[in-house]
PDB file of C-alpha atoms in Angstrom:
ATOM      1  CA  UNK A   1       0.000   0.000   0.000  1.00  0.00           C
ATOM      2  CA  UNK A   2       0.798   3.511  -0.141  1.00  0.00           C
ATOM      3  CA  UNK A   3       1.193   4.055   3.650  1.00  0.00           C
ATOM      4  CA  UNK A   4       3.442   0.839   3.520  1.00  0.00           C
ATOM      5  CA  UNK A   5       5.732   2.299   1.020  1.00  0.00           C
ATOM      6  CA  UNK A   6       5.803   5.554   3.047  1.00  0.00           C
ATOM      7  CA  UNK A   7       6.818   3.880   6.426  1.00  0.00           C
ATOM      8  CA  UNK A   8       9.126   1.472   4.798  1.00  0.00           C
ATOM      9  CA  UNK A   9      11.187   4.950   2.943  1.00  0.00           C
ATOM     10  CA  UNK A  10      11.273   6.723   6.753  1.00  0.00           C
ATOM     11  CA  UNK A  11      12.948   4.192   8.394  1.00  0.00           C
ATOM     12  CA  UNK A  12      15.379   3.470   5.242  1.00  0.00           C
ATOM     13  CA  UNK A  13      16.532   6.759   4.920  1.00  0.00           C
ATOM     14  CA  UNK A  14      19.556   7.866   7.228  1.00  0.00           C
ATOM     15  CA  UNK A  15      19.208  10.792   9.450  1.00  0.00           C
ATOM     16  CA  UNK A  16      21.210  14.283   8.067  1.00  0.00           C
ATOM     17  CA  UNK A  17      22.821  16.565  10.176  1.00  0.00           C
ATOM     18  CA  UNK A  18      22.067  20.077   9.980  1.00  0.00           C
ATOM     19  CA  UNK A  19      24.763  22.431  10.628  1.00  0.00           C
ATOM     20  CA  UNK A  20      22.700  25.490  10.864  1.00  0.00           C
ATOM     21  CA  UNK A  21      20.018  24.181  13.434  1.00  0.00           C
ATOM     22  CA  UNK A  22      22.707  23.039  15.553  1.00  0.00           C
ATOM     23  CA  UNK A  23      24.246  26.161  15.590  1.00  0.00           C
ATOM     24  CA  UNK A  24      21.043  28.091  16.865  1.00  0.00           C
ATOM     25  CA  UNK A  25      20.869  24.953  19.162  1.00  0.00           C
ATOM     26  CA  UNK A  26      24.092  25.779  20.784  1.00  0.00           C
ATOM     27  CA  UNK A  27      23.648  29.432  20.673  1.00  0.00           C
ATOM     28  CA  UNK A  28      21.007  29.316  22.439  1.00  0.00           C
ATOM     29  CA  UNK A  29      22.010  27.215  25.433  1.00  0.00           C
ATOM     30  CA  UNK A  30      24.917  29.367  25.561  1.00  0.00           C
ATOM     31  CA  UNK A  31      22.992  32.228  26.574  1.00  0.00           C
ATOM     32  CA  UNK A  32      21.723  30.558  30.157  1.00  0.00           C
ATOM     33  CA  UNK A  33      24.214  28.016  31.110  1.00  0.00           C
ATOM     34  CA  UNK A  34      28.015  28.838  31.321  1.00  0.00           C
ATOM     35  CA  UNK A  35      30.678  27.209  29.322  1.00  0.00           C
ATOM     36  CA  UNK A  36      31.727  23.738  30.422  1.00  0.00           C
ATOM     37  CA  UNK A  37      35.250  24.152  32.876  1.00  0.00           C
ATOM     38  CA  UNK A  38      34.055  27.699  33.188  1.00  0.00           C
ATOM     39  CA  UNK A  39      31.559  27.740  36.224  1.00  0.00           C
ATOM     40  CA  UNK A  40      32.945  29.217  38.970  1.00  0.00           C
ATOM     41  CA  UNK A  41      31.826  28.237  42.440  1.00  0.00           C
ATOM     42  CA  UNK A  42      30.895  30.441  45.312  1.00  0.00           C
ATOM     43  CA  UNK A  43      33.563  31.303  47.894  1.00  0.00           C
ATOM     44  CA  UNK A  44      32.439  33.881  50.171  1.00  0.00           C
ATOM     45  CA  UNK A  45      31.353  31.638  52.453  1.00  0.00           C
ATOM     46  CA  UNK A  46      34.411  29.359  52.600  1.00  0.00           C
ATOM     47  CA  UNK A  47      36.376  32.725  52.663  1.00  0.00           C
ATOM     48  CA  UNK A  48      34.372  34.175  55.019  1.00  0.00           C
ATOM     49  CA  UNK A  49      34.549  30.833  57.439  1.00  0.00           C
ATOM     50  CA  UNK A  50      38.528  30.626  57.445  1.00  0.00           C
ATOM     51  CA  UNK A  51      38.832  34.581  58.524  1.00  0.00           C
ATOM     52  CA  UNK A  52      36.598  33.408  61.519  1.00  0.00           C
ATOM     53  CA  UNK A  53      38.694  30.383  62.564  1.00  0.00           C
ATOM     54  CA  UNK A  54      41.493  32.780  62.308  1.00  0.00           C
ATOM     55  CA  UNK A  55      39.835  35.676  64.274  1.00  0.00           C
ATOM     56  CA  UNK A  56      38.913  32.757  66.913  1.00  0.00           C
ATOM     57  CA  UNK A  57      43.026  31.091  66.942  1.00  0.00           C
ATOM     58  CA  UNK A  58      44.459  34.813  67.242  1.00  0.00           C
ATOM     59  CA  UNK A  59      41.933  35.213  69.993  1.00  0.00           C
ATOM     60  CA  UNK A  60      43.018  32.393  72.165  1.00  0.00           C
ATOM     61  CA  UNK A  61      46.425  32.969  71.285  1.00  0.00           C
ATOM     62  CA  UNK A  62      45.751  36.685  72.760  1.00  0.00           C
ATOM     63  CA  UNK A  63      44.576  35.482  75.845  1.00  0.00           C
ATOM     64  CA  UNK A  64      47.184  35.344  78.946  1.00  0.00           C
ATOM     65  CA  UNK A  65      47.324  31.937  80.713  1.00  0.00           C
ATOM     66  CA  UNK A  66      46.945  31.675  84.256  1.00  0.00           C
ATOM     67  CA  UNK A  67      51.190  32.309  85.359  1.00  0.00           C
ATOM     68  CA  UNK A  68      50.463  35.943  82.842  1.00  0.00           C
ATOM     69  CA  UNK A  69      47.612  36.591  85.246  1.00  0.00           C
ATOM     70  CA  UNK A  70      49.243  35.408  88.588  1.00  0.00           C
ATOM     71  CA  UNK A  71      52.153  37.489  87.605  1.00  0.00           C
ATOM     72  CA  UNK A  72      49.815  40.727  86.468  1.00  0.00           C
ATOM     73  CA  UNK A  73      48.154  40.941  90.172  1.00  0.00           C
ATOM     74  CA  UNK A  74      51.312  41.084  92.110  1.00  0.00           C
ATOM     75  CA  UNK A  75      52.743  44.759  92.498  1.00  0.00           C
ATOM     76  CA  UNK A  76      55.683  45.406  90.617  1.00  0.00           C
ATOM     77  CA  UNK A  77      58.573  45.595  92.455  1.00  0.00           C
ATOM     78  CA  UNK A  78      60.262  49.339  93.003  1.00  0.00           C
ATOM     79  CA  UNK A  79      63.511  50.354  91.946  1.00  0.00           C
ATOM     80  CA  UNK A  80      65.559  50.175  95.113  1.00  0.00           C
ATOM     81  CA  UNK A  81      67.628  53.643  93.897  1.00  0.00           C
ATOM     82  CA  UNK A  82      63.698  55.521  93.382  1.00  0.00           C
ATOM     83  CA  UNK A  83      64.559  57.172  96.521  1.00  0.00           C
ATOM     84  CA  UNK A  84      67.466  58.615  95.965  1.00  0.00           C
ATOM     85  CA  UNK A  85      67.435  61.719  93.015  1.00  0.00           C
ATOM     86  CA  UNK A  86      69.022  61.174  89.418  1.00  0.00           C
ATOM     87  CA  UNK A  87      71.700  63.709  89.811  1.00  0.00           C
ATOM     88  CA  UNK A  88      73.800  64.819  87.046  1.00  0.00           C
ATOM     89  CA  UNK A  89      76.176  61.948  86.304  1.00  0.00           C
ATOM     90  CA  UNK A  90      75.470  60.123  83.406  1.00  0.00           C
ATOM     91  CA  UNK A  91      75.968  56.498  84.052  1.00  0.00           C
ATOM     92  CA  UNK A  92      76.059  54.953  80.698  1.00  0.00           C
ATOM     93  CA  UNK A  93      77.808  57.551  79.204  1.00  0.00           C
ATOM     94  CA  UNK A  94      80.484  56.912  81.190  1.00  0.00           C
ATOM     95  CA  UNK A  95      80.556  53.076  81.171  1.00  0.00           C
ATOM     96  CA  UNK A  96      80.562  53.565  77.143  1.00  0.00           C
ATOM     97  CA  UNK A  97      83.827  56.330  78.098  1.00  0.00           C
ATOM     98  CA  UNK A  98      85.474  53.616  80.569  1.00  0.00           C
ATOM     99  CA  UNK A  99      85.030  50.747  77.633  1.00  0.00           C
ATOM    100  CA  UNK A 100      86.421  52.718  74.701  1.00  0.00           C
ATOM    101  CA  UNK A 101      88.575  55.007  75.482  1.00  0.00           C
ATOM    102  CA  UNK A 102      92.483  54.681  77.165  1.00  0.00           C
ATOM    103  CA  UNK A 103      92.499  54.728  81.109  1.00  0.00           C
ATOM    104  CA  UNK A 104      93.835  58.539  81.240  1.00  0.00           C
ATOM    105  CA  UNK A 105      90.741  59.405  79.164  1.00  0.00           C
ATOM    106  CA  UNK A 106      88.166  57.465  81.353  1.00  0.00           C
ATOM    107  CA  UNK A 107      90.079  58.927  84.655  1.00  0.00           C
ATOM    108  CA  UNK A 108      89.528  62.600  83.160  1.00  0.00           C
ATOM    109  CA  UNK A 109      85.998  62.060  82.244  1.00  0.00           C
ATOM    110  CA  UNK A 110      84.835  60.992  85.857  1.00  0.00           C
ATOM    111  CA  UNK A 111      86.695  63.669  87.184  1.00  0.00           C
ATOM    112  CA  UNK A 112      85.089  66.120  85.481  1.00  0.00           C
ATOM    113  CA  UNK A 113      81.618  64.563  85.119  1.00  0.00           C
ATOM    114  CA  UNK A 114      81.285  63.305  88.660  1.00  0.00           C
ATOM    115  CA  UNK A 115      78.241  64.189  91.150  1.00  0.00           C
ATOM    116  CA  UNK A 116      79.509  63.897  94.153  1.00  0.00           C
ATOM    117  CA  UNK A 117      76.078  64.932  95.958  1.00  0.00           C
ATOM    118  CA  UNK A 118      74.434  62.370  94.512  1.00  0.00           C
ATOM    119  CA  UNK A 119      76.971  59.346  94.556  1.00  0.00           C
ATOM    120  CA  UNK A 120      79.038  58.164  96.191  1.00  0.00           C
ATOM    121  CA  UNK A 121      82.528  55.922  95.790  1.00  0.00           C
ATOM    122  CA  UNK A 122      83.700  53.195  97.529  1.00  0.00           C
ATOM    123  CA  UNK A 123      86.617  50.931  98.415  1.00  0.00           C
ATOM    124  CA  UNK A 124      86.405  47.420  99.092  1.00  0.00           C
ATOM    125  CA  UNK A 125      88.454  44.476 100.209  1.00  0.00           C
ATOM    126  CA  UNK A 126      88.304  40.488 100.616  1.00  0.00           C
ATOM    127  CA  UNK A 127      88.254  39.669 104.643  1.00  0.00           C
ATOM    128  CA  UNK A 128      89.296  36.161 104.009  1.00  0.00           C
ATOM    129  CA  UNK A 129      92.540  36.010 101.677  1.00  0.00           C
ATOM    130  CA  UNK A 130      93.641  32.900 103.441  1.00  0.00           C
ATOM    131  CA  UNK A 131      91.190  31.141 101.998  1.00  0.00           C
ATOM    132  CA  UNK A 132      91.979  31.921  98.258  1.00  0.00           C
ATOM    133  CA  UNK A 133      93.915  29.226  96.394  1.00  0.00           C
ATOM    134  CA  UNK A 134      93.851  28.940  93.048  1.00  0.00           C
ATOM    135  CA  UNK A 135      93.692  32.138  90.693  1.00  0.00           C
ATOM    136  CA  UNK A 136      90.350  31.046  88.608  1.00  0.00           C
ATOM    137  CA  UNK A 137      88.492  29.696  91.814  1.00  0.00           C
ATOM    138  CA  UNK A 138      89.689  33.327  92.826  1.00  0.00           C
ATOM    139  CA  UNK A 139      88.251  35.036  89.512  1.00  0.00           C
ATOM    140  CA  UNK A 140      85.065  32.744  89.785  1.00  0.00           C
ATOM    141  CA  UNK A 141      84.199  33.872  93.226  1.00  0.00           C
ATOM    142  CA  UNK A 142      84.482  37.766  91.331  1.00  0.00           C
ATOM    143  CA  UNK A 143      82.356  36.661  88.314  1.00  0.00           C
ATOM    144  CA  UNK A 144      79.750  35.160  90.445  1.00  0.00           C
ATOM    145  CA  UNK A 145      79.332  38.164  92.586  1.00  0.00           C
ATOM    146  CA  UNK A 146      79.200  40.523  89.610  1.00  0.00           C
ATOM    147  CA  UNK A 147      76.426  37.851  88.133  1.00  0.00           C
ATOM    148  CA  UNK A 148      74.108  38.231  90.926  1.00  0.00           C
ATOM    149  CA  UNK A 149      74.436  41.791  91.484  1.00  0.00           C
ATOM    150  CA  UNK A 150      73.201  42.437  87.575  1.00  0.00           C
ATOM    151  CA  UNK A 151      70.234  43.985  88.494  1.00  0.00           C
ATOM    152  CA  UNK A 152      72.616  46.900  89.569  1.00  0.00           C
ATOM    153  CA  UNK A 153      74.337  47.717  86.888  1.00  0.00           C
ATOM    154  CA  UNK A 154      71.742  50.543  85.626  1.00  0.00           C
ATOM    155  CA  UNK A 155      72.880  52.656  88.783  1.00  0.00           C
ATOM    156  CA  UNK A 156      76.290  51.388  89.811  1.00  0.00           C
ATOM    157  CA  UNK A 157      79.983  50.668  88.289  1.00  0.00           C
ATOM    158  CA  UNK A 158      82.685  48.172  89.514  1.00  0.00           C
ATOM    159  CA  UNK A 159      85.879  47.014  89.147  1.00  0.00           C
ATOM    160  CA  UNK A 160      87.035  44.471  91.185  1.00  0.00           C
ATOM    161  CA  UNK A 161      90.518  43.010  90.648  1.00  0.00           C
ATOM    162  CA  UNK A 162      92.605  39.923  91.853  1.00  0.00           C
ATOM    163  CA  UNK A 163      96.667  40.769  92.668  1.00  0.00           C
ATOM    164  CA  UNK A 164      98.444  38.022  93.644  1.00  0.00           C
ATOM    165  CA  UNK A 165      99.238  34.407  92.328  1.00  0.00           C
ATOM    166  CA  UNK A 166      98.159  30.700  93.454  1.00  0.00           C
ATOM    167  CA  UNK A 167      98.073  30.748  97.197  1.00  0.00           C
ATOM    168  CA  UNK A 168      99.081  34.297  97.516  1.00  0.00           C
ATOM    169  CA  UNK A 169      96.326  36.766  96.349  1.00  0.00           C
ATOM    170  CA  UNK A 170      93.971  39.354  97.844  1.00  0.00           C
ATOM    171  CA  UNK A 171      90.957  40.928  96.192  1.00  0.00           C
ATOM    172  CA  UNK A 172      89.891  44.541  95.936  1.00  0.00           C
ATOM    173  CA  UNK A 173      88.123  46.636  93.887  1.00  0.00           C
ATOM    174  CA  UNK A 174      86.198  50.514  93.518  1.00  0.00           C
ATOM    175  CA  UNK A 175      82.415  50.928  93.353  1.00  0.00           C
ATOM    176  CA  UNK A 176      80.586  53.648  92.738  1.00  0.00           C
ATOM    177  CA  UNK A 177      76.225  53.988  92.983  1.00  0.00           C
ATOM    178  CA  UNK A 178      73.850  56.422  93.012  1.00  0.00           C
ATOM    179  CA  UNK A 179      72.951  57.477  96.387  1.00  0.00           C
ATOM    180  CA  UNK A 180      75.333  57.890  99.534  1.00  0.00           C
ATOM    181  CA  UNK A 181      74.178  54.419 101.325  1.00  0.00           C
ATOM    182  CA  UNK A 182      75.392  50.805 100.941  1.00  0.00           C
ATOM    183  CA  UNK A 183      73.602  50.024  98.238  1.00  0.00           C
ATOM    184  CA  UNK A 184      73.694  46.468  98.976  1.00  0.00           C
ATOM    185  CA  UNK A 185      71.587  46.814 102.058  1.00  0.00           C
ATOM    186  CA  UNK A 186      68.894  48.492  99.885  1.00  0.00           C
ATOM    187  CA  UNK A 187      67.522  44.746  98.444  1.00  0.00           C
ATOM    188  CA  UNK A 188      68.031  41.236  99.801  1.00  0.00           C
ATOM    189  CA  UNK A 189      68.947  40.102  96.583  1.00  0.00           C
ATOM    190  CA  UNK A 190      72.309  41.795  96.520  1.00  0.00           C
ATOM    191  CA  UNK A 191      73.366  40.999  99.878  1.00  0.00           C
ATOM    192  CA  UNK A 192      74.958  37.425  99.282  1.00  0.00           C
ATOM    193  CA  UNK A 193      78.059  38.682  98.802  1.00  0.00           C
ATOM    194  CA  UNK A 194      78.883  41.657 100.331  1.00  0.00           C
ATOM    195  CA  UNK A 195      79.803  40.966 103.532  1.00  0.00           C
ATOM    196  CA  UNK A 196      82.637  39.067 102.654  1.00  0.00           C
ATOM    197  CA  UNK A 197      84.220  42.178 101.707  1.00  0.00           C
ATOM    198  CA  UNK A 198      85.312  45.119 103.871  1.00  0.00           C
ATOM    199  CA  UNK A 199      83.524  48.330 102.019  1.00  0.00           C
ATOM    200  CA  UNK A 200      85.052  52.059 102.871  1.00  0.00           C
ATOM    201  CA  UNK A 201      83.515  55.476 101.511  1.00  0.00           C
ATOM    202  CA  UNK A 202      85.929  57.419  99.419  1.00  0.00           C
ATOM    203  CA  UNK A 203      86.281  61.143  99.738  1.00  0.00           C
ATOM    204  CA  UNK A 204      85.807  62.308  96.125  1.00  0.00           C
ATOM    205  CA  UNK A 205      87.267  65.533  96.557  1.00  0.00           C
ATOM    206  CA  UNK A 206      90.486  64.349  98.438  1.00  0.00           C
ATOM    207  CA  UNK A 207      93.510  64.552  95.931  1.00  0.00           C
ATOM    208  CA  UNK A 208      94.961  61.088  97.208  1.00  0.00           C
ATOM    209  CA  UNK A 209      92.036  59.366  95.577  1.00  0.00           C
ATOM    210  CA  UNK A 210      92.459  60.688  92.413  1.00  0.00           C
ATOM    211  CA  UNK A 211      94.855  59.187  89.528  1.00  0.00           C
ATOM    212  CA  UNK A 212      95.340  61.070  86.273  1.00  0.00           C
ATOM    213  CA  UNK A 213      97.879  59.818  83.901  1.00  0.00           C
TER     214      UNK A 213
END
């Protein structure tokens, strides 16, 4: 039959491309959906999730723990020399003086810098030079005073010497401080050492105690 013949041609004859209605196919999807590999995703929120886990870490890191808060309640301790006024000698300045210049140029500077109302010099000696033996047990029991009496060192100046050799020595030194008081007796912690040693006031102004070369 005639329908027969019709059927029997559609399903013999092969399916043809066209170029142009693919096209406008294309064209058209490409207007509302984005390129495949293109799509980007969101990433506020990720972004905005990581600044809050960092806000939080920084946070806790801010925090003190409990030996920061201990410590923050206790008073702070005073500076021993508070009492006594600055004056006009500059102690650094002459420390950086005593280190870098020659002796006679250290010697002249103190001399002329001094404050004698406000500090004071002083003289002291080793009580027990019997007891001395060897030279570096000697120049170890120096060092070790010097290391515990750090917490001076922003007000007062030393030098401390050994004379002598192995079984034969004496110590004895010059100090100077700010105020015109022992300074050791101003804080327990410098007062492990001290009396060991005899300590006399120097009269600044005496010309016996001054060297010039």
């Amino acid at each position: 039959t005639i329908l027969h013949d019709i059927y029997i041609y559609m399903c013999e004859k092969m399916a043809q491309f066209d170029a142009k209605k693919y096209a406008e196919v294309q064209q058209q999807l490409g207007k509302n959906k984005p390129a495949k590999g293109k799509e980007e995703k969101p990433q506020k929120p990720k972004e905005e999730k990581k600044k809050k886990e960092q806000k939080s870490k920084k946070e806790v890191a801010d925090e003190p723990d409990e030996t920061e808060l201990v410590l923050a309640q206790e008073p702070k301790s005073k500076d021993p020399f508070e009492q006594f006024p600055k004056g006009t000698f500059n102690m650094d300045e002459f420390k950086r003086v005593y280190s870098n210049e020659d002796e006679s140029v250290s010697v002249k500077y103190f001399l002329e810098k001094f404050d004698p109302e406000n500090y004071s010099i002083w003289c002291c000696e080793y009580l027990y030079p019997q007891e001395l033996t060897l030279v570096f047990i000697r120049c170890n029991l120096i060092s070790g005073m010097f290391q515990r009496l750090d917490k001076l060192r922003t007000n007062a100046f030393g030098s401390v010497l050994l004379f002598g050799e192995d079984n034969n020595s004496s110590i004895s030194g010059i100090c100077l401080w700010r105020g015109h008081e022992l300074a050791f007796k101003l804080s327990e912690d410098w007062q492990i050492d001290y009396e060991s040693y005899s300590w006399k006031k120097l009269d600044p102004s005496s010309e016996k105690n001054k060297v010039v070369n």
